[in-house]
Amino acid sequence: MTTETTATRDTQVFDLIAQEQHRQESGIELIASENFVSPAVMEAAGSVLTNKYAEGLPGKRYYGGCEVVDHVEQIAIDRAKELFGATWVNVQPHSGANANTAVFVACLHPGDTILGFDLSHGGHLTHGSSVNISGKYFRPTFYGVERETGVINYDVVEETAKRERPKMLICGASAYSRDWDYARLRAIADEVGALLLADVSHPAGLIAKGLLNDPLAHAHIVTTTTHKTLRGTRGGMIMMRNDFENPFGIKTMKGETRLMSSLLDSGVFPGTQGGPLEHIIAAKAVAFGEALTDDFYDYAVRVKSNAQAMAKAFTDRGYSIISGGTDNHLMLIDLRSKGLTGKLAENTLIKADITINKNMVPFDDKSPMVTSGMRVGTAAMTTRGLNESDMEQVVVYIDKVLMNHDDAATLATVKEEINEWMKAFPLFKS
Ligand SMILES: *Cc1c(COP(=O)(O)O)cnc(C)c1O
């Protein structure tokens, strides 16, 4: 094994990593799906566990030498169960998309109908988009929000479900600022004989601390990423509060009915993945340990109150928020009332070191490459320590940049002020 010295260090890559750290430290990060993990989470993710093959599950592996990683993975599972009140968890999905694909492979046959939240209204690619496996291998149908309110009308979801007869009803979003009525969705799923999948990738951290409705009380299956509000390493997982016999008659080779937990485990491996990333699972375990603390509860409360403060600051300055506000950590802003596009906002704000993403708004008249909206969230900047009055200041900067988008001098001044301001919020506290 080579030991790294200054002379042998891969400066090409490590210089870039240093540049990226500088970018993260000096700017304002408002991408709603991003967050900053702790040094402990990074240390686990960069550990020797990356060397280990461990196909299978703790205690049931296809490789030897898994005693240690078995413990690690079991801790991740146990902590996730405690966090979400689950009785069964699989922590192996490499990402949120992989978690969803594993669920589809476990529960559905090619061609089955799925009913998800429209991508152009804030839904996710993996819930039936024609460019994703979920839309290529299954028959995707969609529900959306009401044009007038920007909110989901569950009566319309019910009508759509009765018409389309999906095998799986999917809820969850990447750009929806309102909480979900999981009880109502379960009633709809039961009415048409569908499984209810709740993908809580975005609000998982708030759900874990009881600050939003509990999806596990109603959904048959819950998937999530681990890196958004949950503030762990990049990854995914699948959970259930109650195991049950699969309703679609999938049998074992002996002709016995299989439990959903067993189907889901095999949907992950060997269904859609090979060896699990045990270093990432260790990092998940560390992050879940952090999320179990009272400090994380305080964090989650501040994520929400910061989002409230930000929504109010935008509204006070005449910006229009889809659905009129937020229940969680994010909001979608319709820039048409300001005569701007999402593309212009994204490209201009980055010049002042403010990172957001352009986003379609419901019933958007512009293309996905241009869009009429921008999505912002408070998870990352709350980790850095910004409070409610800081959120107002962030909105002041955003407004100044957008109102002066073709004035290079103003953009440069705001960038300098932000770089200076961010020094007060170090990424790593020493
Ligand atoms: C982010 C997200 C995903 C995908 O997660 P990846 O880790 O990027 O694959 C899936 N579903 C929803 C609702 C998301 O917000």
Tab-separated table of C-alpha atoms and ligand atoms in Angstrom:
chain	number	residue	atom	x	y	z
A	1	MET	CA	0.000	0.000	0.000
A	2	THR	CA	1.329	3.420	-0.910
A	3	THR	CA	1.436	6.058	1.791
A	4	GLU	CA	0.408	9.452	0.623
A	5	THR	CA	3.064	12.146	0.747
A	6	THR	CA	3.006	15.684	-0.564
A	7	ALA	CA	4.846	14.428	-3.627
A	8	THR	CA	2.464	11.566	-4.376
A	9	ARG	CA	-0.749	13.314	-3.472
A	10	ASP	CA	-3.155	13.531	-6.377
A	11	THR	CA	-3.174	17.296	-6.420
A	12	GLN	CA	-5.346	17.431	-9.501
A	13	VAL	CA	-8.263	15.947	-7.574
A	14	PHE	CA	-7.502	17.203	-4.072
A	15	ASP	CA	-7.049	20.788	-5.229
A	16	LEU	CA	-10.518	20.587	-6.707
A	17	ILE	CA	-11.901	19.206	-3.440
A	18	ALA	CA	-10.332	22.152	-1.627
A	19	GLN	CA	-11.904	24.511	-4.180
A	20	GLU	CA	-15.294	22.940	-3.594
A	21	GLN	CA	-14.922	23.298	0.174
A	22	HIS	CA	-14.106	26.971	-0.343
A	23	ARG	CA	-17.175	27.379	-2.566
A	24	GLN	CA	-19.388	25.776	0.076
A	25	GLU	CA	-17.926	27.896	2.862
A	26	SER	CA	-18.080	31.267	1.141
A	27	GLY	CA	-21.557	31.192	-0.386
A	28	ILE	CA	-25.213	30.959	0.635
A	29	GLU	CA	-26.604	27.491	-0.087
A	30	LEU	CA	-30.355	27.477	-0.614
A	31	ILE	CA	-30.799	24.353	-2.746
A	32	ALA	CA	-33.602	22.686	-0.786
A	33	SER	CA	-32.233	19.162	-1.214
A	34	GLU	CA	-28.762	19.959	0.121
A	35	ASN	CA	-27.264	20.053	3.604
A	36	PHE	CA	-23.873	19.958	5.349
A	37	VAL	CA	-22.875	16.755	7.165
A	38	SER	CA	-20.752	16.623	10.310
A	39	PRO	CA	-17.040	15.703	10.289
A	40	ALA	CA	-17.997	12.400	11.970
A	41	VAL	CA	-20.334	11.508	9.104
A	42	MET	CA	-17.593	12.339	6.579
A	43	GLU	CA	-15.021	10.319	8.508
A	44	ALA	CA	-17.238	7.234	8.448
A	45	ALA	CA	-17.967	7.751	4.737
A	46	GLY	CA	-14.236	7.938	4.007
A	47	SER	CA	-13.310	4.892	6.082
A	48	VAL	CA	-11.801	1.444	5.340
A	49	LEU	CA	-15.300	0.000	5.244
A	50	THR	CA	-15.223	0.901	1.550
A	51	ASN	CA	-12.959	-2.144	1.104
A	52	LYS	CA	-15.547	-4.681	2.260
A	53	TYR	CA	-17.902	-6.781	0.150
A	54	ALA	CA	-21.046	-7.701	2.096
A	55	GLU	CA	-23.767	-8.848	-0.297
A	56	GLY	CA	-26.777	-9.967	1.730
A	57	LEU	CA	-27.988	-8.730	5.103
A	58	PRO	CA	-26.415	-8.726	8.603
A	59	GLY	CA	-25.945	-12.369	9.663
A	60	LYS	CA	-26.879	-13.591	6.158
A	61	ARG	CA	-24.012	-12.647	3.867
A	62	TYR	CA	-22.544	-14.199	0.756
A	63	TYR	CA	-18.999	-13.233	1.854
A	64	GLY	CA	-16.812	-14.018	4.876
A	65	GLY	CA	-15.285	-11.438	7.195
A	66	CYS	CA	-18.519	-9.537	7.668
A	67	GLU	CA	-18.619	-9.675	11.499
A	68	VAL	CA	-17.726	-6.020	11.898
A	69	VAL	CA	-19.833	-4.582	9.090
A	70	ASP	CA	-22.748	-6.714	10.321
A	71	HIS	CA	-22.621	-4.724	13.563
A	72	VAL	CA	-22.343	-1.450	11.719
A	73	GLU	CA	-25.300	-2.160	9.469
A	74	GLN	CA	-27.387	-3.423	12.395
A	75	ILE	CA	-26.731	-0.184	14.298
A	76	ALA	CA	-27.860	1.819	11.253
A	77	ILE	CA	-31.030	-0.287	11.033
A	78	ASP	CA	-31.785	-0.045	14.758
A	79	ARG	CA	-31.245	3.715	14.877
A	80	ALA	CA	-33.439	4.247	11.807
A	81	LYS	CA	-36.181	2.152	13.440
A	82	GLU	CA	-35.985	4.269	16.578
A	83	LEU	CA	-35.967	7.549	14.626
A	84	PHE	CA	-39.054	6.778	12.573
A	85	GLY	CA	-40.932	4.231	14.688
A	86	ALA	CA	-40.356	1.557	12.034
A	87	THR	CA	-40.243	-2.205	12.653
A	88	TRP	CA	-38.424	-3.014	9.404
A	89	VAL	CA	-35.760	-0.987	7.581
A	90	ASN	CA	-33.361	-1.628	4.707
A	91	VAL	CA	-30.474	0.865	4.786
A	92	GLN	CA	-28.711	-0.388	1.655
A	93	PRO	CA	-30.220	1.710	-1.187
A	94	HIS	CA	-27.425	3.801	-2.674
A	95	SER	CA	-29.770	6.746	-3.216
A	96	GLY	CA	-33.389	7.845	-3.078
A	97	ALA	CA	-33.886	6.833	-6.701
A	98	ASN	CA	-32.483	3.358	-5.966
A	99	ALA	CA	-34.796	2.962	-2.962
A	100	ASN	CA	-37.818	3.699	-5.152
A	101	THR	CA	-36.665	1.406	-7.953
A	102	ALA	CA	-36.170	-1.425	-5.449
A	103	VAL	CA	-39.724	-0.921	-4.163
A	104	PHE	CA	-41.152	-1.033	-7.695
A	105	VAL	CA	-39.213	-4.175	-8.560
A	106	ALA	CA	-40.388	-5.814	-5.311
A	107	CYS	CA	-44.075	-4.886	-5.574
A	108	LEU	CA	-45.011	-4.460	-9.218
A	109	HIS	CA	-44.988	-6.261	-12.532
A	110	PRO	CA	-43.910	-4.442	-15.709
A	111	GLY	CA	-46.886	-2.609	-17.177
A	112	ASP	CA	-48.695	-2.137	-13.841
A	113	THR	CA	-50.290	1.253	-13.311
A	114	ILE	CA	-48.772	3.685	-10.812
A	115	LEU	CA	-50.289	7.012	-9.728
A	116	GLY	CA	-47.875	9.724	-8.613
A	117	PHE	CA	-47.619	13.456	-8.059
A	118	ASP	CA	-47.013	15.311	-11.335
A	119	LEU	CA	-43.348	16.178	-11.871
A	120	SER	CA	-44.288	19.581	-13.281
A	121	HIS	CA	-46.247	20.342	-10.073
A	122	GLY	CA	-43.361	19.463	-7.753
A	123	GLY	CA	-43.217	15.666	-7.961
A	124	HIS	CA	-40.108	13.550	-8.499
A	125	LEU	CA	-38.683	11.951	-11.668
A	126	THR	CA	-38.760	8.518	-10.031
A	127	HIS	CA	-42.552	8.641	-9.552
A	128	GLY	CA	-43.433	7.898	-13.173
A	129	SER	CA	-41.578	10.330	-15.438
A	130	SER	CA	-41.219	9.007	-18.991
A	131	VAL	CA	-37.430	9.473	-18.848
A	132	ASN	CA	-37.106	7.318	-15.688
A	133	ILE	CA	-37.469	3.540	-15.315
A	134	SER	CA	-40.659	4.202	-13.297
A	135	GLY	CA	-42.289	5.666	-16.395
A	136	LYS	CA	-40.720	3.290	-18.921
A	137	TYR	CA	-41.508	-0.046	-17.244
A	138	PHE	CA	-44.811	0.885	-15.614
A	139	ARG	CA	-47.897	2.777	-16.772
A	140	PRO	CA	-47.610	6.181	-15.111
A	141	THR	CA	-50.616	8.341	-14.237
A	142	PHE	CA	-50.585	11.570	-12.237
A	143	TYR	CA	-52.432	13.914	-9.900
A	144	GLY	CA	-51.416	17.525	-9.324
A	145	VAL	CA	-52.256	20.694	-7.430
A	146	GLU	CA	-55.217	23.011	-7.990
A	147	ARG	CA	-54.477	25.967	-10.231
A	148	GLU	CA	-56.094	28.499	-7.868
A	149	THR	CA	-54.599	27.302	-4.572
A	150	GLY	CA	-51.379	25.494	-5.478
A	151	VAL	CA	-52.491	22.790	-3.037
A	152	ILE	CA	-53.401	19.121	-3.659
A	153	ASN	CA	-57.135	18.446	-3.679
A	154	TYR	CA	-57.540	14.926	-2.269
A	155	ASP	CA	-61.005	14.560	-3.813
A	156	VAL	CA	-59.328	14.849	-7.219
A	157	VAL	CA	-56.675	12.302	-6.172
A	158	GLU	CA	-59.504	9.942	-5.239
A	159	GLU	CA	-61.335	10.490	-8.550
A	160	THR	CA	-58.094	9.897	-10.466
A	161	ALA	CA	-57.347	6.732	-8.486
A	162	LYS	CA	-60.841	5.355	-9.140
A	163	ARG	CA	-60.453	6.066	-12.847
A	164	GLU	CA	-56.885	4.767	-13.280
A	165	ARG	CA	-56.983	1.839	-10.766
A	166	PRO	CA	-53.250	2.006	-9.869
A	167	LYS	CA	-51.437	-0.866	-8.170
A	168	MET	CA	-49.393	1.744	-6.334
A	169	LEU	CA	-50.302	5.245	-5.167
A	170	ILE	CA	-47.210	7.385	-4.594
A	171	CYS	CA	-47.004	10.568	-2.545
A	172	GLY	CA	-44.042	12.765	-1.765
A	173	ALA	CA	-42.369	15.538	-3.732
A	174	SER	CA	-39.266	17.532	-4.350
A	175	ALA	CA	-40.964	20.920	-4.564
A	176	TYR	CA	-44.197	20.904	-2.522
A	177	SER	CA	-44.228	23.107	0.569
A	178	ARG	CA	-47.324	21.648	2.216
A	179	ASP	CA	-47.697	18.664	4.528
A	180	TRP	CA	-49.410	15.507	3.276
A	181	ASP	CA	-52.666	13.901	4.434
A	182	TYR	CA	-51.348	10.345	4.640
A	183	ALA	CA	-54.529	9.044	6.326
A	184	ARG	CA	-56.658	10.245	3.434
A	185	LEU	CA	-54.217	8.832	0.877
A	186	ARG	CA	-54.304	5.444	2.602
A	187	ALA	CA	-58.097	5.454	2.504
A	188	ILE	CA	-57.903	6.171	-1.244
A	189	ALA	CA	-55.312	3.417	-1.738
A	190	ASP	CA	-57.477	0.932	0.182
A	191	GLU	CA	-60.525	1.923	-1.844
A	192	VAL	CA	-58.841	0.965	-5.142
A	193	GLY	CA	-56.681	-1.900	-3.837
A	194	ALA	CA	-53.362	-0.057	-4.232
A	195	LEU	CA	-50.265	0.021	-2.065
A	196	LEU	CA	-49.425	3.460	-0.678
A	197	LEU	CA	-45.766	4.467	-1.035
A	198	ALA	CA	-44.715	7.659	0.763
A	199	ASP	CA	-41.401	9.045	-0.477
A	200	VAL	CA	-40.361	11.489	2.256
A	201	SER	CA	-36.900	12.257	0.858
A	202	HIS	CA	-37.204	15.990	1.467
A	203	PRO	CA	-38.921	16.350	4.862
A	204	ALA	CA	-37.518	13.169	6.514
A	205	GLY	CA	-35.580	15.074	9.180
A	206	LEU	CA	-38.662	17.051	10.205
A	207	ILE	CA	-40.783	13.884	10.219
A	208	ALA	CA	-38.226	12.069	12.387
A	209	LYS	CA	-38.616	14.755	15.057
A	210	GLY	CA	-42.432	14.761	14.932
A	211	LEU	CA	-42.692	18.182	13.276
A	212	LEU	CA	-44.810	16.969	10.338
A	213	ASN	CA	-47.487	14.276	9.878
A	214	ASP	CA	-46.262	10.709	10.399
A	215	PRO	CA	-46.189	8.810	7.068
A	216	LEU	CA	-45.348	5.450	8.647
A	217	ALA	CA	-48.686	5.425	10.481
A	218	HIS	CA	-50.507	5.130	7.145
A	219	ALA	CA	-48.290	4.313	4.183
A	220	HIS	CA	-47.562	0.630	3.505
A	221	ILE	CA	-43.994	1.524	2.538
A	222	VAL	CA	-41.892	4.647	3.128
A	223	THR	CA	-38.751	5.565	1.198
A	224	THR	CA	-36.353	8.414	1.838
A	225	THR	CA	-32.991	9.848	1.009
A	226	THR	CA	-30.667	10.285	3.968
A	227	HIS	CA	-28.949	13.495	2.848
A	228	LYS	CA	-31.611	16.197	2.716
A	229	THR	CA	-33.233	17.454	5.950
A	230	LEU	CA	-32.047	14.234	7.643
A	231	ARG	CA	-28.505	15.596	7.228
A	232	GLY	CA	-26.684	12.343	6.622
A	233	THR	CA	-24.477	11.026	3.902
A	234	ARG	CA	-25.836	10.802	0.357
A	235	GLY	CA	-27.977	7.657	0.285
A	236	GLY	CA	-31.427	6.085	0.580
A	237	MET	CA	-33.492	3.679	2.685
A	238	ILE	CA	-36.823	1.857	2.820
A	239	MET	CA	-39.004	1.497	5.933
A	240	MET	CA	-42.257	-0.026	7.188
A	241	ARG	CA	-44.013	0.265	10.528
A	242	ASN	CA	-45.994	-2.916	9.945
A	243	ASP	CA	-44.928	-5.857	7.844
A	244	PHE	CA	-47.674	-7.618	5.897
A	245	GLU	CA	-48.294	-10.371	3.367
A	246	ASN	CA	-47.875	-9.034	-0.143
A	247	PRO	CA	-51.302	-8.431	-1.617
A	248	PHE	CA	-50.467	-9.252	-5.243
A	249	GLY	CA	-49.944	-12.977	-4.802
A	250	ILE	CA	-46.171	-13.101	-5.306
A	251	LYS	CA	-45.087	-16.514	-3.954
A	252	THR	CA	-41.838	-18.121	-2.871
A	253	MET	CA	-40.437	-21.018	-4.893
A	254	LYS	CA	-42.140	-23.325	-2.352
A	255	GLY	CA	-45.496	-21.683	-3.158
A	256	GLU	CA	-45.713	-19.786	0.136
A	257	THR	CA	-46.876	-16.204	0.312
A	258	ARG	CA	-43.959	-13.894	0.973
A	259	LEU	CA	-43.908	-11.102	3.499
A	260	MET	CA	-43.414	-7.613	2.134
A	261	SER	CA	-40.167	-7.197	4.130
A	262	SER	CA	-38.654	-10.187	2.369
A	263	LEU	CA	-39.792	-8.911	-1.042
A	264	LEU	CA	-38.379	-5.457	-0.360
A	265	ASP	CA	-35.047	-6.848	0.848
A	266	SER	CA	-34.755	-8.819	-2.363
A	267	GLY	CA	-35.908	-5.790	-4.366
A	268	VAL	CA	-32.750	-4.057	-3.145
A	269	PHE	CA	-30.422	-7.050	-3.431
A	270	PRO	CA	-30.310	-8.944	-5.739
A	271	GLY	CA	-33.183	-7.101	-7.455
A	272	THR	CA	-31.518	-3.823	-8.273
A	273	GLN	CA	-28.172	-3.553	-6.452
A	274	GLY	CA	-25.039	-5.558	-5.804
A	275	GLY	CA	-22.800	-5.126	-2.777
A	276	PRO	CA	-23.910	-2.558	-0.192
A	277	LEU	CA	-21.724	0.495	0.506
A	278	GLU	CA	-20.821	-0.340	4.111
A	279	HIS	CA	-18.784	2.865	4.555
A	280	ILE	CA	-21.864	4.856	3.558
A	281	ILE	CA	-24.044	2.698	5.809
A	282	ALA	CA	-21.639	3.508	8.679
A	283	ALA	CA	-22.035	7.191	7.832
A	284	LYS	CA	-25.815	6.733	7.829
A	285	ALA	CA	-25.550	5.132	11.293
A	286	VAL	CA	-23.549	8.123	12.563
A	287	ALA	CA	-26.034	10.587	11.063
A	288	PHE	CA	-28.994	8.692	12.551
A	289	GLY	CA	-27.245	8.816	15.936
A	290	GLU	CA	-26.976	12.595	15.538
A	291	ALA	CA	-30.609	12.831	14.437
A	292	LEU	CA	-31.708	11.006	17.623
A	293	THR	CA	-30.328	13.823	19.817
A	294	ASP	CA	-32.172	16.800	21.292
A	295	ASP	CA	-29.755	19.051	19.393
A	296	PHE	CA	-31.207	17.710	16.161
A	297	TYR	CA	-34.714	18.415	17.425
A	298	ASP	CA	-33.664	22.046	17.968
A	299	TYR	CA	-32.146	22.046	14.488
A	300	ALA	CA	-35.351	20.732	12.901
A	301	VAL	CA	-37.447	23.336	14.744
A	302	ARG	CA	-35.126	26.070	13.436
A	303	VAL	CA	-35.272	24.717	9.875
A	304	LYS	CA	-39.048	25.220	10.011
A	305	SER	CA	-39.011	28.624	11.717
A	306	ASN	CA	-36.335	29.834	9.303
A	307	ALA	CA	-38.532	28.729	6.383
A	308	GLN	CA	-41.453	30.660	7.884
A	309	ALA	CA	-39.278	33.758	8.251
A	310	MET	CA	-37.996	33.414	4.702
A	311	ALA	CA	-41.496	32.940	3.261
A	312	LYS	CA	-42.688	36.060	5.081
A	313	ALA	CA	-39.701	38.095	3.860
A	314	PHE	CA	-40.357	37.049	0.243
A	315	THR	CA	-44.088	37.781	0.541
A	316	ASP	CA	-43.402	41.190	2.102
A	317	ARG	CA	-41.313	42.046	-0.964
A	318	GLY	CA	-44.083	41.102	-3.374
A	319	TYR	CA	-42.885	37.616	-4.352
A	320	SER	CA	-45.543	34.998	-4.937
A	321	ILE	CA	-45.080	31.656	-3.135
A	322	ILE	CA	-46.941	28.676	-4.577
A	323	SER	CA	-49.696	27.684	-2.101
A	324	GLY	CA	-49.107	30.941	-0.213
A	325	GLY	CA	-46.517	29.650	2.254
A	326	THR	CA	-44.794	26.599	3.661
A	327	ASP	CA	-45.266	23.880	6.278
A	328	ASN	CA	-41.778	22.437	5.840
A	329	HIS	CA	-38.253	23.555	4.922
A	330	LEU	CA	-38.809	24.718	1.349
A	331	MET	CA	-40.835	26.992	-0.874
A	332	LEU	CA	-41.429	27.408	-4.577
A	333	ILE	CA	-41.536	30.989	-5.809
A	334	ASP	CA	-43.368	32.010	-8.983
A	335	LEU	CA	-41.179	34.723	-10.521
A	336	ARG	CA	-43.648	35.722	-13.237
A	337	SER	CA	-45.084	38.546	-11.115
A	338	LYS	CA	-41.564	40.020	-11.105
A	339	GLY	CA	-41.104	39.510	-14.837
A	340	LEU	CA	-38.225	37.048	-14.299
A	341	THR	CA	-37.557	33.420	-15.242
A	342	GLY	CA	-36.093	30.667	-13.095
A	343	LYS	CA	-33.121	30.387	-15.448
A	344	LEU	CA	-32.283	34.083	-15.123
A	345	ALA	CA	-32.659	33.931	-11.321
A	346	GLU	CA	-30.382	30.887	-11.004
A	347	ASN	CA	-27.726	32.280	-13.344
A	348	THR	CA	-27.748	35.721	-11.729
A	349	LEU	CA	-27.816	34.655	-8.074
A	350	ILE	CA	-24.813	32.389	-8.589
A	351	LYS	CA	-22.790	35.468	-9.548
A	352	ALA	CA	-23.360	36.701	-5.989
A	353	ASP	CA	-22.551	33.243	-4.553
A	354	ILE	CA	-26.185	32.459	-3.749
A	355	THR	CA	-27.087	28.962	-4.959
A	356	ILE	CA	-30.732	28.159	-5.732
A	357	ASN	CA	-32.324	26.054	-8.429
A	358	LYS	CA	-34.720	27.035	-11.162
A	359	ASN	CA	-37.895	24.988	-10.957
A	360	MET	CA	-41.100	24.516	-12.929
A	361	VAL	CA	-44.144	25.988	-11.207
A	362	PRO	CA	-47.537	24.268	-11.570
A	363	PHE	CA	-49.074	25.046	-14.996
A	364	ASP	CA	-45.800	26.624	-16.099
A	365	ASP	CA	-45.824	28.163	-19.575
A	366	LYS	CA	-42.034	27.900	-19.924
A	367	SER	CA	-39.814	24.917	-20.714
A	368	PRO	CA	-37.996	22.884	-18.031
A	369	MET	CA	-34.740	24.529	-19.151
A	370	VAL	CA	-36.128	28.015	-18.524
A	371	THR	CA	-38.973	27.676	-15.973
A	372	SER	CA	-40.942	30.359	-14.149
A	373	GLY	CA	-39.906	29.427	-10.652
A	374	MET	CA	-37.134	29.090	-8.151
A	375	ARG	CA	-37.009	26.617	-5.275
A	376	VAL	CA	-35.298	27.524	-2.014
A	377	GLY	CA	-34.917	25.712	1.296
A	378	THR	CA	-33.461	26.374	4.729
A	379	ALA	CA	-31.943	23.004	5.728
A	380	ALA	CA	-28.338	23.807	4.767
A	381	MET	CA	-28.104	27.382	6.045
A	382	THR	CA	-29.773	26.403	9.325
A	383	THR	CA	-26.974	23.862	9.788
A	384	ARG	CA	-24.510	26.714	9.340
A	385	GLY	CA	-26.231	28.614	12.139
A	386	LEU	CA	-28.323	31.259	10.384
A	387	ASN	CA	-31.406	32.412	12.297
A	388	GLU	CA	-34.699	34.048	11.360
A	389	SER	CA	-33.334	37.580	11.003
A	390	ASP	CA	-30.457	36.215	8.892
A	391	MET	CA	-33.090	34.662	6.608
A	392	GLU	CA	-34.580	38.102	6.099
A	393	GLN	CA	-31.135	39.406	5.194
A	394	VAL	CA	-30.721	36.556	2.707
A	395	VAL	CA	-33.990	37.589	1.052
A	396	VAL	CA	-32.835	41.227	0.977
A	397	TYR	CA	-29.734	40.064	-0.927
A	398	ILE	CA	-31.755	37.869	-3.301
A	399	ASP	CA	-34.119	40.739	-4.042
A	400	LYS	CA	-31.247	43.145	-4.604
A	401	VAL	CA	-29.563	40.748	-7.032
A	402	LEU	CA	-32.746	39.972	-8.962
A	403	MET	CA	-33.819	43.620	-9.202
A	404	ASN	CA	-30.337	44.529	-10.476
A	405	HIS	CA	-29.679	41.444	-12.576
A	406	ASP	CA	-27.904	43.289	-15.361
A	407	ASP	CA	-25.812	45.496	-13.102
A	408	ALA	CA	-22.458	43.729	-12.718
A	409	ALA	CA	-21.212	46.196	-10.095
A	410	THR	CA	-24.143	45.530	-7.747
A	411	LEU	CA	-23.718	41.770	-8.161
A	412	ALA	CA	-20.024	42.046	-7.331
A	413	THR	CA	-20.715	44.151	-4.229
A	414	VAL	CA	-23.343	41.714	-2.941
A	415	LYS	CA	-20.967	38.793	-3.549
A	416	GLU	CA	-18.221	40.493	-1.518
A	417	GLU	CA	-20.616	41.257	1.326
A	418	ILE	CA	-21.859	37.662	1.364
A	419	ASN	CA	-18.341	36.188	1.341
A	420	GLU	CA	-17.476	38.416	4.304
A	421	TRP	CA	-20.726	37.615	6.144
A	422	MET	CA	-20.290	33.854	5.728
A	423	LYS	CA	-16.986	33.960	7.619
A	424	ALA	CA	-19.134	34.260	10.749
A	425	PHE	CA	-20.678	30.835	9.998
A	426	PRO	CA	-17.793	28.386	9.577
A	427	LEU	CA	-18.629	24.999	8.091
A	428	PHE	CA	-16.414	23.294	10.641
A	429	LYS	CA	-16.385	24.781	14.098
A	430	SER	CA	-12.958	24.451	15.676
B	1	LIG	C1	-34.232	13.743	-3.893
B	1	LIG	C2	-35.391	12.860	-4.131
B	1	LIG	C3	-35.243	11.565	-4.645
B	1	LIG	C4	-33.939	11.056	-5.244
B	1	LIG	O1	-32.891	10.971	-4.439
B	1	LIG	P1	-31.434	10.663	-5.072
B	1	LIG	O2	-30.647	10.324	-3.870
B	1	LIG	O3	-31.028	11.883	-5.797
B	1	LIG	O4	-31.592	9.503	-5.979
B	1	LIG	C5	-36.359	10.749	-4.744
B	1	LIG	N1	-37.559	11.195	-4.383
B	1	LIG	C6	-37.765	12.448	-3.918
B	1	LIG	C7	-39.129	12.871	-3.538
B	1	LIG	C8	-36.687	13.328	-3.783
B	1	LIG	O5	-36.895	14.560	-3.335
